[in-house]
mmCIF file of C-alpha atoms and ligand atoms in Angstrom:
data_model
loop_
_atom_site.group_PDB
_atom_site.id
_atom_site.type_symbol
_atom_site.label_atom_id
_atom_site.label_comp_id
_atom_site.label_asym_id
_atom_site.label_seq_id
_atom_site.Cartn_x
_atom_site.Cartn_y
_atom_site.Cartn_z
ATOM 1 C CA MET A 1 23.200 57.328 -14.689
ATOM 2 C CA SER A 2 25.977 54.766 -14.780
ATOM 3 C CA LEU A 3 26.279 51.751 -12.549
ATOM 4 C CA THR A 4 29.414 53.062 -10.867
ATOM 5 C CA SER A 5 27.557 55.998 -9.394
ATOM 6 C CA GLY A 6 25.115 55.413 -6.560
ATOM 7 C CA PRO A 7 25.765 52.873 -3.830
ATOM 8 C CA GLY A 8 28.083 50.689 -5.976
ATOM 9 C CA PRO A 9 28.547 46.935 -6.289
ATOM 10 C CA GLY A 10 30.562 46.747 -3.123
ATOM 11 C CA TRP A 11 27.654 47.913 -1.073
ATOM 12 C CA LEU A 12 25.326 45.504 -2.894
ATOM 13 C CA LEU A 13 27.583 42.610 -2.100
ATOM 14 C CA PHE A 14 27.875 43.768 1.492
ATOM 15 C CA SER A 15 24.114 44.025 1.983
ATOM 16 C CA PHE A 16 23.583 40.668 0.331
ATOM 17 C CA GLY A 17 26.158 39.153 2.670
ATOM 18 C CA MET A 18 24.560 40.869 5.666
ATOM 19 C CA GLY A 19 21.160 39.580 4.677
ATOM 20 C CA LEU A 20 22.500 36.066 4.235
ATOM 21 C CA VAL A 21 24.553 35.939 7.417
ATOM 22 C CA SER A 22 22.651 37.986 9.951
ATOM 23 C CA GLY A 23 19.206 36.954 8.775
ATOM 24 C CA SER A 24 17.973 40.495 9.188
ATOM 25 C CA LYS A 25 15.515 40.205 6.307
ATOM 26 C CA CYS A 26 11.972 39.021 6.585
ATOM 27 C CA PRO A 27 9.653 37.846 3.756
ATOM 28 C CA ASN A 28 7.002 40.383 2.734
ATOM 29 C CA ASN A 29 4.072 40.534 5.167
ATOM 30 C CA CYS A 30 5.488 37.780 7.369
ATOM 31 C CA GLN A 31 6.341 38.300 11.002
ATOM 32 C CA CYS A 32 9.876 37.489 12.026
ATOM 33 C CA GLN A 33 11.055 37.460 15.597
ATOM 34 C CA ALA A 34 13.334 35.384 17.764
ATOM 35 C CA GLN A 35 14.157 32.778 15.113
ATOM 36 C CA GLU A 36 10.458 32.366 14.346
ATOM 37 C CA VAL A 37 8.898 33.283 10.982
ATOM 38 C CA ILE A 38 5.114 33.415 10.666
ATOM 39 C CA CYS A 39 3.650 33.603 7.147
ATOM 40 C CA THR A 40 0.207 32.254 8.041
ATOM 41 C CA GLY A 41 -2.764 33.023 5.786
ATOM 42 C CA LEU A 42 -1.048 35.333 3.268
ATOM 43 C CA GLN A 43 -2.345 33.650 0.109
ATOM 44 C CA LEU A 44 1.223 32.764 -0.847
ATOM 45 C CA THR A 45 1.408 30.555 -3.935
ATOM 46 C CA GLU A 46 5.116 29.901 -3.584
ATOM 47 C CA TYR A 47 7.618 29.225 -0.874
ATOM 48 C CA PRO A 48 8.665 32.736 0.272
ATOM 49 C CA SER A 49 12.168 34.042 -0.322
ATOM 50 C CA ASP A 50 14.272 35.936 2.195
ATOM 51 C CA ILE A 51 13.578 33.698 5.144
ATOM 52 C CA PRO A 52 16.291 34.393 7.752
ATOM 53 C CA LEU A 53 18.815 31.580 7.713
ATOM 54 C CA ASN A 54 18.831 31.117 11.464
ATOM 55 C CA THR A 55 15.077 30.433 11.577
ATOM 56 C CA ARG A 56 14.096 27.623 13.926
ATOM 57 C CA ARG A 57 10.307 27.753 13.557
ATOM 58 C CA LEU A 58 8.585 28.391 10.238
ATOM 59 C CA TYR A 59 4.807 28.754 9.801
ATOM 60 C CA LEU A 60 3.673 28.540 6.175
ATOM 61 C CA ASN A 61 0.157 27.335 6.994
ATOM 62 C CA ASN A 62 -3.064 28.545 5.363
ATOM 63 C CA ASN A 63 -1.556 29.503 2.014
ATOM 64 C CA SER A 64 -1.705 28.074 -1.505
ATOM 65 C CA ILE A 65 1.852 26.777 -1.760
ATOM 66 C CA ARG A 66 2.131 23.888 -4.239
ATOM 67 C CA PHE A 67 5.762 22.901 -3.908
ATOM 68 C CA LEU A 68 8.502 22.836 -1.281
ATOM 69 C CA PRO A 69 11.872 23.601 -2.934
ATOM 70 C CA ALA A 70 14.596 21.491 -1.351
ATOM 71 C CA MET A 71 17.310 24.032 -2.237
ATOM 72 C CA ASN A 72 15.727 26.988 -0.427
ATOM 73 C CA LEU A 73 14.524 24.909 2.487
ATOM 74 C CA GLY A 74 17.988 23.408 2.766
ATOM 75 C CA LEU A 75 19.466 26.806 3.717
ATOM 76 C CA LEU A 76 17.590 26.660 7.034
ATOM 77 C CA SER A 77 19.852 24.210 8.771
ATOM 78 C CA ASP A 78 18.602 25.210 12.249
ATOM 79 C CA LEU A 79 14.953 24.561 11.433
ATOM 80 C CA VAL A 80 13.218 22.326 13.964
ATOM 81 C CA TYR A 81 9.558 23.207 13.382
ATOM 82 C CA LEU A 82 7.833 23.419 10.004
ATOM 83 C CA ASP A 83 4.099 23.950 9.664
ATOM 84 C CA CYS A 84 2.752 23.560 6.119
ATOM 85 C CA ARG A 85 -0.866 22.853 7.086
ATOM 86 C CA ASN A 86 -3.611 23.984 4.696
ATOM 87 C CA ASN A 87 -1.690 24.356 1.453
ATOM 88 C CA LEU A 88 -1.842 22.724 -1.972
ATOM 89 C CA ILE A 89 1.326 20.653 -1.882
ATOM 90 C CA GLN A 90 0.871 17.720 -4.260
ATOM 91 C CA GLU A 91 4.121 15.819 -4.018
ATOM 92 C CA VAL A 92 6.960 15.433 -1.594
ATOM 93 C CA MET A 93 10.008 14.516 -3.594
ATOM 94 C CA ASP A 94 13.066 12.552 -2.484
ATOM 95 C CA TYR A 95 15.422 14.545 -0.241
ATOM 96 C CA THR A 96 13.070 17.561 0.041
ATOM 97 C CA PHE A 97 14.117 17.864 3.687
ATOM 98 C CA VAL A 98 17.756 16.866 3.208
ATOM 99 C CA GLY A 99 19.033 20.244 4.458
ATOM 100 C CA VAL A 100 16.712 20.493 7.452
ATOM 101 C CA PHE A 101 17.933 17.399 9.214
ATOM 102 C CA ARG A 102 17.273 18.910 12.686
ATOM 103 C CA LEU A 103 13.513 18.960 12.060
ATOM 104 C CA ILE A 104 11.477 17.745 15.042
ATOM 105 C CA TYR A 105 7.977 18.754 13.960
ATOM 106 C CA LEU A 106 6.574 18.530 10.446
ATOM 107 C CA ASP A 107 2.964 19.214 9.575
ATOM 108 C CA LEU A 108 1.762 18.466 6.028
ATOM 109 C CA SER A 109 -1.909 18.043 6.923
ATOM 110 C CA PHE A 110 -4.699 19.464 4.763
ATOM 111 C CA ASN A 111 -2.698 19.495 1.555
ATOM 112 C CA ASN A 112 -3.391 17.660 -1.670
ATOM 113 C CA LEU A 113 -0.627 15.070 -1.428
ATOM 114 C CA THR A 114 -0.777 12.292 -3.985
ATOM 115 C CA LEU A 115 2.769 11.056 -3.595
ATOM 116 C CA ILE A 116 5.392 10.861 -0.879
ATOM 117 C CA SER A 117 8.595 9.553 -2.408
ATOM 118 C CA PRO A 118 10.301 6.817 -0.398
ATOM 119 C CA TYR A 119 13.373 8.934 0.404
ATOM 120 C CA SER A 120 11.437 12.093 1.324
ATOM 121 C CA PHE A 121 12.146 11.782 5.036
ATOM 122 C CA SER A 122 15.392 9.866 4.743
ATOM 123 C CA VAL A 123 17.532 12.266 6.836
ATOM 124 C CA LEU A 124 14.888 13.195 9.421
ATOM 125 C CA SER A 125 16.241 11.015 12.204
ATOM 126 C CA ASN A 126 15.282 13.668 14.824
ATOM 127 C CA LEU A 127 11.678 13.961 13.707
ATOM 128 C CA VAL A 128 9.297 13.393 16.619
ATOM 129 C CA GLN A 129 5.937 14.446 15.207
ATOM 130 C CA LEU A 130 4.755 13.937 11.636
ATOM 131 C CA ASN A 131 1.314 14.880 10.431
ATOM 132 C CA ILE A 132 0.165 13.857 6.964
ATOM 133 C CA SER A 133 -3.535 13.711 7.829
ATOM 134 C CA ASN A 134 -6.314 15.010 5.587
ATOM 135 C CA ASN A 135 -4.744 14.276 2.226
ATOM 136 C CA PRO A 136 -7.595 12.371 0.591
ATOM 137 C CA HIS A 137 -5.671 11.681 -2.633
ATOM 138 C CA LEU A 138 -2.779 9.981 -0.855
ATOM 139 C CA LEU A 139 -3.402 6.341 -1.780
ATOM 140 C CA SER A 140 -0.268 4.576 -0.631
ATOM 141 C CA LEU A 141 2.916 4.848 1.376
ATOM 142 C CA ASN A 142 6.097 3.104 0.412
ATOM 143 C CA LYS A 143 7.461 0.670 2.979
ATOM 144 C CA TYR A 144 10.753 2.646 3.146
ATOM 145 C CA THR A 145 9.077 6.005 3.846
ATOM 146 C CA PHE A 146 9.708 5.774 7.586
ATOM 147 C CA ALA A 147 12.909 3.726 7.384
ATOM 148 C CA ASN A 148 15.084 6.481 8.927
ATOM 149 C CA THR A 149 12.626 8.465 11.028
ATOM 150 C CA SER A 150 13.621 6.448 14.060
ATOM 151 C CA SER A 151 12.724 9.131 16.659
ATOM 152 C CA LEU A 152 9.102 9.421 15.574
ATOM 153 C CA ARG A 153 6.626 9.435 18.465
ATOM 154 C CA TYR A 154 3.422 10.850 16.948
ATOM 155 C CA LEU A 155 2.269 9.869 13.509
ATOM 156 C CA ASP A 156 -1.018 11.129 12.132
ATOM 157 C CA LEU A 157 -2.373 9.306 9.072
ATOM 158 C CA ARG A 158 -6.046 10.250 9.492
ATOM 159 C CA ASN A 159 -8.424 10.965 6.599
ATOM 160 C CA THR A 160 -6.256 9.925 3.690
ATOM 161 C CA GLY A 161 -6.963 7.516 0.844
ATOM 162 C CA LEU A 162 -4.771 4.817 2.374
ATOM 163 C CA GLN A 163 -6.320 1.371 1.941
ATOM 164 C CA THR A 164 -3.498 -0.681 3.309
ATOM 165 C CA LEU A 165 -0.135 -0.388 5.057
ATOM 166 C CA ASP A 166 2.881 -2.640 5.004
ATOM 167 C CA HIS A 167 3.901 -3.561 8.540
ATOM 168 C CA ALA A 168 7.529 -3.409 7.338
ATOM 169 C CA ALA A 169 7.108 0.378 7.071
ATOM 170 C CA PHE A 170 6.861 0.493 10.873
ATOM 171 C CA GLN A 171 9.810 -1.773 11.584
ATOM 172 C CA ASN A 172 12.200 1.086 12.470
ATOM 173 C CA LEU A 173 9.693 3.175 14.402
ATOM 174 C CA ILE A 174 10.813 1.811 17.740
ATOM 175 C CA THR A 175 9.867 4.929 19.735
ATOM 176 C CA LEU A 176 6.431 5.361 18.184
ATOM 177 C CA GLN A 177 3.788 6.047 20.845
ATOM 178 C CA THR A 178 0.697 7.419 19.157
ATOM 179 C CA LEU A 179 -0.703 6.472 15.791
ATOM 180 C CA TYR A 180 -3.851 7.947 14.249
ATOM 181 C CA LEU A 181 -5.471 5.794 11.563
ATOM 182 C CA SER A 182 -9.132 6.803 11.419
ATOM 183 C CA GLY A 183 -11.098 7.941 8.399
ATOM 184 C CA ASN A 184 -9.223 5.758 5.905
ATOM 185 C CA PRO A 185 -10.868 3.171 3.631
ATOM 186 C CA TRP A 186 -8.978 0.218 5.124
ATOM 187 C CA LYS A 187 -9.148 -2.913 3.012
ATOM 188 C CA CYS A 188 -8.891 -5.744 5.511
ATOM 189 C CA ASN A 189 -7.732 -8.535 3.198
ATOM 190 C CA CYS A 190 -5.018 -11.063 3.909
ATOM 191 C CA SER A 191 -2.238 -8.659 2.831
ATOM 192 C CA PHE A 192 -3.306 -6.477 5.759
ATOM 193 C CA LEU A 193 -2.995 -9.303 8.298
ATOM 194 C CA ASP A 194 0.625 -8.598 9.322
ATOM 195 C CA PHE A 195 -0.135 -4.942 9.968
ATOM 196 C CA THR A 196 -3.157 -5.777 12.135
ATOM 197 C CA ILE A 197 -1.013 -8.225 14.118
ATOM 198 C CA TYR A 198 1.581 -5.447 14.503
ATOM 199 C CA LEU A 199 -1.171 -3.178 15.905
ATOM 200 C CA ILE A 200 -2.021 -5.827 18.490
ATOM 201 C CA VAL A 201 1.520 -6.593 19.636
ATOM 202 C CA SER A 202 2.962 -3.047 19.507
ATOM 203 C CA HIS A 203 0.734 -1.540 22.246
ATOM 204 C CA LEU A 204 0.615 1.928 20.665
ATOM 205 C CA ASN A 205 -1.896 4.594 21.629
ATOM 206 C CA HIS A 206 -4.757 4.831 19.166
ATOM 207 C CA PRO A 207 -6.900 7.746 20.388
ATOM 208 C CA ASP A 208 -9.211 7.346 17.373
ATOM 209 C CA GLU A 209 -9.227 3.557 17.190
ATOM 210 C CA LEU A 210 -13.015 3.128 17.147
ATOM 211 C CA ASN A 211 -13.155 5.237 13.978
ATOM 212 C CA ALA A 212 -10.366 3.366 12.219
ATOM 213 C CA THR A 213 -12.438 0.594 10.701
ATOM 214 C CA CYS A 214 -12.452 -1.813 7.777
ATOM 215 C CA VAL A 215 -14.567 -0.971 4.714
ATOM 216 C CA GLU A 216 -13.901 -4.367 3.134
ATOM 217 C CA PRO A 217 -14.610 -7.320 3.121
ATOM 218 C CA THR A 218 -18.323 -7.341 4.007
ATOM 219 C CA GLU A 219 -17.781 -9.726 6.950
ATOM 220 C CA LEU A 220 -15.471 -7.201 8.622
ATOM 221 C CA VAL A 221 -17.098 -3.867 7.729
ATOM 222 C CA GLY A 222 -17.064 -1.569 10.752
ATOM 223 C CA TRP A 223 -14.526 -3.605 12.711
ATOM 224 C CA PRO A 224 -11.789 -1.419 14.258
ATOM 225 C CA ILE A 225 -8.531 -2.418 12.604
ATOM 226 C CA THR A 226 -6.859 -2.599 16.016
ATOM 227 C CA GLN A 227 -9.174 -5.526 16.833
ATOM 228 C CA VAL A 228 -9.427 -7.258 13.504
ATOM 229 C CA GLY A 229 -6.136 -9.180 13.795
ATOM 230 C CA ASN A 230 -7.609 -12.372 15.209
ATOM 231 C CA PRO A 231 -10.663 -12.750 12.960
ATOM 232 C CA LEU A 232 -8.490 -11.902 10.004
ATOM 233 C CA ARG A 233 -5.903 -14.495 11.027
ATOM 234 C CA TYR A 234 -8.684 -17.058 11.319
ATOM 235 C CA MET A 235 -9.983 -16.131 7.854
ATOM 236 C CA CYS A 236 -6.567 -16.105 6.229
ATOM 237 C CA ILE A 237 -5.196 -19.271 7.786
ATOM 238 C CA THR A 238 -7.849 -21.325 6.010
ATOM 239 C CA HIS A 239 -7.144 -19.321 2.912
ATOM 240 C CA LEU A 240 -5.522 -21.457 0.224
ATOM 241 C CA ASP A 241 -2.912 -20.352 -2.297
ATOM 242 C CA ARG A 242 -2.659 -21.652 -5.818
ATOM 243 C CA GLN A 243 0.035 -24.144 -4.807
ATOM 244 C CA ASP A 244 -2.311 -25.462 -2.138
ATOM 245 C CA TYR A 245 -5.019 -26.012 -4.717
ATOM 246 C CA ILE A 246 -2.565 -27.796 -7.032
ATOM 247 C CA PHE A 247 -1.376 -29.911 -4.109
ATOM 248 C CA LEU A 248 -4.943 -30.768 -3.137
ATOM 249 C CA LEU A 249 -5.748 -31.565 -6.754
ATOM 250 C CA LEU A 250 -2.749 -33.917 -6.959
ATOM 251 C CA ILE A 251 -3.703 -35.611 -3.687
ATOM 252 C CA GLY A 252 -7.262 -35.906 -4.935
ATOM 253 C CA PHE A 253 -6.070 -37.414 -8.179
ATOM 254 C CA CYS A 254 -3.837 -39.887 -6.331
ATOM 255 C CA ILE A 255 -6.722 -40.957 -4.083
ATOM 256 C CA PHE A 256 -8.987 -41.234 -7.114
ATOM 257 C CA SER A 257 -6.408 -43.324 -9.027
ATOM 258 C CA ALA A 258 -5.752 -45.531 -6.020
ATOM 259 C CA GLY A 259 -9.482 -45.982 -5.591
ATOM 260 C CA THR A 260 -9.904 -46.842 -9.247
ATOM 261 C CA VAL A 261 -7.101 -49.390 -9.135
ATOM 262 C CA ALA A 262 -8.497 -50.874 -5.925
ATOM 263 C CA ALA A 263 -11.972 -51.058 -7.452
ATOM 264 C CA TRP A 264 -10.565 -52.666 -10.571
ATOM 265 C CA LEU A 265 -8.643 -55.227 -8.519
ATOM 266 C CA THR A 266 -11.747 -55.939 -6.446
ATOM 267 C CA GLY A 267 -13.717 -56.292 -9.638
ATOM 268 C CA VAL A 268 -11.166 -58.672 -11.105
ATOM 269 C CA CYS A 269 -11.134 -60.728 -7.914
ATOM 270 C CA ALA A 270 -14.913 -60.779 -7.799
ATOM 271 C CA VAL A 271 -15.095 -61.908 -11.399
ATOM 272 C CA LEU A 272 -12.485 -64.591 -10.865
ATOM 273 C CA TYR A 273 -14.248 -65.771 -7.735
ATOM 274 C CA GLN A 274 -17.611 -65.759 -9.487
ATOM 275 C CA ASN A 275 -16.151 -67.723 -12.370
ATOM 276 C CA ALA A 276 -14.635 -70.216 -9.980
ATOM 277 C CA ARG A 277 -17.953 -70.563 -8.182
ATOM 278 C CA ARG A 278 -19.924 -70.875 -11.378
ATOM 279 C CA LYS A 279 -17.609 -73.606 -12.545
ATOM 280 C CA SER A 280 -18.007 -75.596 -9.364
ATOM 281 C CA SER A 281 -21.771 -75.059 -9.253
ATOM 282 C CA GLU A 282 -22.040 -76.084 -12.912
ATOM 283 C CA ASP A 283 -20.299 -79.322 -12.020
ATOM 284 C CA GLU A 284 -22.794 -79.819 -9.229
ATOM 285 C CA ALA A 285 -25.653 -78.957 -11.530
ATOM 286 C CA GLU A 286 -24.383 -81.453 -14.052
ATOM 287 C CA ASP A 287 -24.358 -84.085 -11.369
ATOM 288 C CA GLU A 288 -27.867 -83.234 -10.336
ATOM 289 C CA HIS A 289 -28.964 -83.305 -13.941
ATOM 290 C CA GLY A 290 -27.418 -86.694 -14.390
ATOM 291 C CA GLN A 291 -29.263 -87.953 -11.361
ATOM 292 C CA ARG A 292 -32.518 -86.462 -12.538
ATOM 293 C CA VAL A 293 -32.051 -88.093 -15.913
ATOM 294 C CA GLU A 294 -31.556 -91.369 -14.229
ATOM 295 C CA VAL A 295 -34.560 -90.858 -12.023
ATOM 296 C CA SER A 296 -36.756 -89.971 -14.994
ATOM 297 C CA ARG A 297 -35.309 -92.807 -16.901
ATOM 298 C CA ARG A 298 -36.232 -95.040 -14.052
ATOM 299 C CA ILE A 299 -39.732 -93.551 -13.932
ATOM 300 C CA PHE A 300 -39.961 -93.917 -17.685
ATOM 301 C CA GLN A 301 -38.735 -97.398 -17.462
ATOM 302 C CA ARG A 302 -41.200 -97.970 -14.685
ATOM 303 C CA GLY A 303 -43.908 -96.385 -16.843
ATOM 304 C CA VAL A 304 -42.866 -98.461 -19.741
ATOM 305 C CA ASP A 305 -42.793 -101.416 -17.447
ATOM 306 C CA SER A 306 -46.221 -100.616 -16.144
ATOM 307 C CA GLY A 307 -47.453 -99.632 -19.617
ATOM 308 C CA HIS A 308 -49.608 -102.574 -19.667
ATOM 309 C CA ASP A 309 -51.607 -101.169 -16.776
ATOM 310 C CA GLY A 310 -52.918 -98.305 -18.881
ATOM 311 C CA PHE A 311 -50.112 -95.652 -18.194
ATOM 312 C CA PRO A 312 -48.577 -95.119 -21.665
ATOM 313 C CA GLN A 313 -50.862 -92.016 -22.283
ATOM 314 C CA LEU A 314 -48.596 -90.136 -19.801
ATOM 315 C CA ILE A 315 -45.686 -90.081 -22.227
HETATM 316 C C1 NAG B 1 -6.536 28.342 8.594
HETATM 317 O O1 NAG B 1 -7.551 27.782 7.765
HETATM 318 C C2 NAG B 1 -8.480 26.983 8.482
HETATM 319 C C3 NAG B 1 -9.401 26.327 7.494
HETATM 320 O O2 NAG B 1 -9.566 27.046 6.357
HETATM 321 C C4 NAG B 1 -9.224 27.872 9.479
HETATM 322 O O3 NAG B 1 -10.125 27.094 10.224
HETATM 323 C C5 NAG B 1 -8.209 28.491 10.437
HETATM 324 O O4 NAG B 1 -8.848 29.387 11.311
HETATM 325 C C6 NAG B 1 -7.133 29.244 9.662
HETATM 326 N N1 NAG B 1 -6.098 29.630 10.596
HETATM 327 C C7 NAG B 1 -5.560 30.817 10.569
HETATM 328 C C8 NAG B 1 -4.564 31.116 11.625
HETATM 329 O O5 NAG B 1 -5.846 31.643 9.725
HETATM 330 C C1 NAG B 2 -5.762 17.755 -5.907
HETATM 331 O O1 NAG B 2 -5.246 16.620 -6.581
HETATM 332 C C2 NAG B 2 -6.185 16.002 -7.418
HETATM 333 C C3 NAG B 2 -5.562 14.728 -7.936
HETATM 334 O O2 NAG B 2 -4.259 14.910 -8.365
HETATM 335 C C4 NAG B 2 -6.582 16.960 -8.528
HETATM 336 O O3 NAG B 2 -7.534 16.351 -9.371
HETATM 337 C C5 NAG B 2 -7.180 18.215 -7.902
HETATM 338 O O4 NAG B 2 -7.450 19.173 -8.896
HETATM 339 C C6 NAG B 2 -6.213 18.806 -6.894
HETATM 340 N N1 NAG B 2 -6.888 19.901 -6.174
HETATM 341 C C7 NAG B 2 -6.375 21.112 -6.110
HETATM 342 C C8 NAG B 2 -7.192 22.092 -5.356
HETATM 343 O O5 NAG B 2 -5.302 21.394 -6.607
HETATM 344 C C1 NAG B 3 18.577 5.789 5.597
HETATM 345 O O1 NAG B 3 19.817 6.338 5.968
HETATM 346 C C2 NAG B 3 20.948 5.670 5.405
HETATM 347 C C3 NAG B 3 22.211 6.271 6.002
HETATM 348 O O2 NAG B 3 22.072 7.631 6.251
HETATM 349 C C4 NAG B 3 20.895 5.821 3.899
HETATM 350 O O3 NAG B 3 21.991 5.162 3.315
HETATM 351 C C5 NAG B 3 19.609 5.200 3.389
HETATM 352 O O4 NAG B 3 19.504 5.389 1.996
HETATM 353 C C6 NAG B 3 18.406 5.814 4.094
HETATM 354 N N1 NAG B 3 17.230 5.046 3.684
HETATM 355 C C7 NAG B 3 16.073 5.613 3.386
HETATM 356 C C8 NAG B 3 14.992 4.710 2.929
HETATM 357 O O5 NAG B 3 15.873 6.806 3.475
HETATM 358 C C1 NAG B 4 -2.600 16.792 12.462
HETATM 359 O O1 NAG B 4 -3.262 17.821 11.796
HETATM 360 C C2 NAG B 4 -4.651 17.893 12.034
HETATM 361 C C3 NAG B 4 -5.199 18.977 11.139
HETATM 362 O O2 NAG B 4 -4.335 20.002 10.974
HETATM 363 C C4 NAG B 4 -4.898 18.171 13.516
HETATM 364 O O3 NAG B 4 -6.277 18.216 13.782
HETATM 365 C C5 NAG B 4 -4.244 17.059 14.330
HETATM 366 O O4 NAG B 4 -4.363 17.322 15.704
HETATM 367 C C6 NAG B 4 -2.794 16.916 13.981
HETATM 368 N N1 NAG B 4 -2.282 15.730 14.612
HETATM 369 C C7 NAG B 4 -1.290 15.730 15.490
HETATM 370 C C8 NAG B 4 -0.883 14.424 16.033
HETATM 371 O O5 NAG B 4 -0.750 16.757 15.824
HETATM 372 C C1 NAG B 5 -5.461 -6.259 -0.554
HETATM 373 O O1 NAG B 5 -5.816 -4.942 -0.853
HETATM 374 C C2 NAG B 5 -4.728 -4.147 -1.283
HETATM 375 C C3 NAG B 5 -5.216 -2.724 -1.423
HETATM 376 O O2 NAG B 5 -6.251 -2.606 -2.346
HETATM 377 C C4 NAG B 5 -4.147 -4.709 -2.569
HETATM 378 O O3 NAG B 5 -3.037 -3.937 -2.979
HETATM 379 C C5 NAG B 5 -3.714 -6.134 -2.324
HETATM 380 O O4 NAG B 5 -3.249 -6.725 -3.513
HETATM 381 C C6 NAG B 5 -4.868 -6.949 -1.755
HETATM 382 N N1 NAG B 5 -4.362 -8.268 -1.376
HETATM 383 C C7 NAG B 5 -5.028 -9.398 -1.620
HETATM 384 C C8 NAG B 5 -4.398 -10.660 -1.130
HETATM 385 O O5 NAG B 5 -6.085 -9.392 -2.220
HETATM 386 C C1 NAG B 6 -15.477 9.195 15.422
HETATM 387 O O1 NAG B 6 -16.321 9.686 14.399
HETATM 388 C C2 NAG B 6 -17.484 10.320 14.882
HETATM 389 C C3 NAG B 6 -18.366 10.663 13.715
HETATM 390 O O2 NAG B 6 -17.622 10.965 12.584
HETATM 391 C C4 NAG B 6 -17.076 11.548 15.707
HETATM 392 O O3 NAG B 6 -18.212 12.196 16.217
HETATM 393 C C5 NAG B 6 -16.186 11.099 16.871
HETATM 394 O O4 NAG B 6 -15.708 12.225 17.572
HETATM 395 C C6 NAG B 6 -15.006 10.310 16.343
HETATM 396 N N1 NAG B 6 -14.280 9.758 17.464
HETATM 397 C C7 NAG B 6 -12.954 9.775 17.553
HETATM 398 C C8 NAG B 6 -12.378 9.173 18.769
HETATM 399 O O5 NAG B 6 -12.245 10.243 16.666
#
């Protein structure tokens, strides 16, 4: 059978075009209706192909997907809702969502995220709700991660490995209302101070605030991070940098040197004074001695004079 017999390349092209334009296809075993595609719990290990291009809501939750391909995702330019809960996604690379710039809802909870590249969400200026909770291997977030997600209202960062956050990461989140931070091993050191102050002044909702506590240092273990701003400020204000120590050392040295010089001068003065006094008292003593000599001479003379009266045995 040759290729020219049968339906023919024209038909193939036509059906491909139809599939692409009308979105009439549906991934195997998924349910597709009214711009909504549901592929929940199908044990998918890859992002499914044949997702209708006009899809607005896509459910990929409860699968074993490891990677979100930016190219395929980028075809869904009407997508506003993407649920990737309960998968095995490890990394979100820069510009993964560059084609789905209308996204309003993004759920990446219960994955195995270790890295979110700083430009991952860079075009998601319509995003309202972002959930990256329950990714225990996610240890840090870059301070530019949320630089362009300026419509964000709900941010869920529960149960990750985050130990600290840079308050600069929240600078552009002017519409943020609700922030979940519990279940993270927060390290409440002085680098964390600015973020805790931000939590105090920003008046966000923290529905889980009593469970968002410090695990370090020992003085602050169990303190909710929304309340730790003031004690931390108190601890960190008396904290000294290396320059401060050098400065204090220099001051100390100056005081020590000044003291030494002063002591030396005092010593010199004391010695001079003592010398002067000794000199004058020696003169006096000499005088006294002279007098005494005279007195004894007189006594002697008297003795000698009265020697005849039986006194010479005294001498
Ligand atoms: C998805 O998985 C979670 C946890 O494994 C389970 O609790 C939930 O019922 C599942 N949802 C669906 C729709 O299968
Ligand atoms: C999750 O990520 C960690 C760290 O990269 C890795 O050791 C672990 O095997 C991953 N788990 C799964 C189920 O892929
Ligand atoms: C934010 O958006 C601007 C303009 O679209 C872009 O130049 C910049 O690289 C983006 N920054 C981040 C961190 O995504
Ligand atoms: C984020 O996801 C978790 C688990 O899927 C869920 O319990 C939580 O309600 C979600 N948070 C928000 C703000 O939707
Ligand atoms: C505070 O803890 C964080 C997270 O472990 C660390 O990156 C940072 O260097 C620490 N800062 C100070 C001042 O110790
Ligand atoms: C805090 O954690 C406890 C125990 O893990 C849990 O029972 C409680 O519901 C949590 N509270 C909030 C507000 O998340």
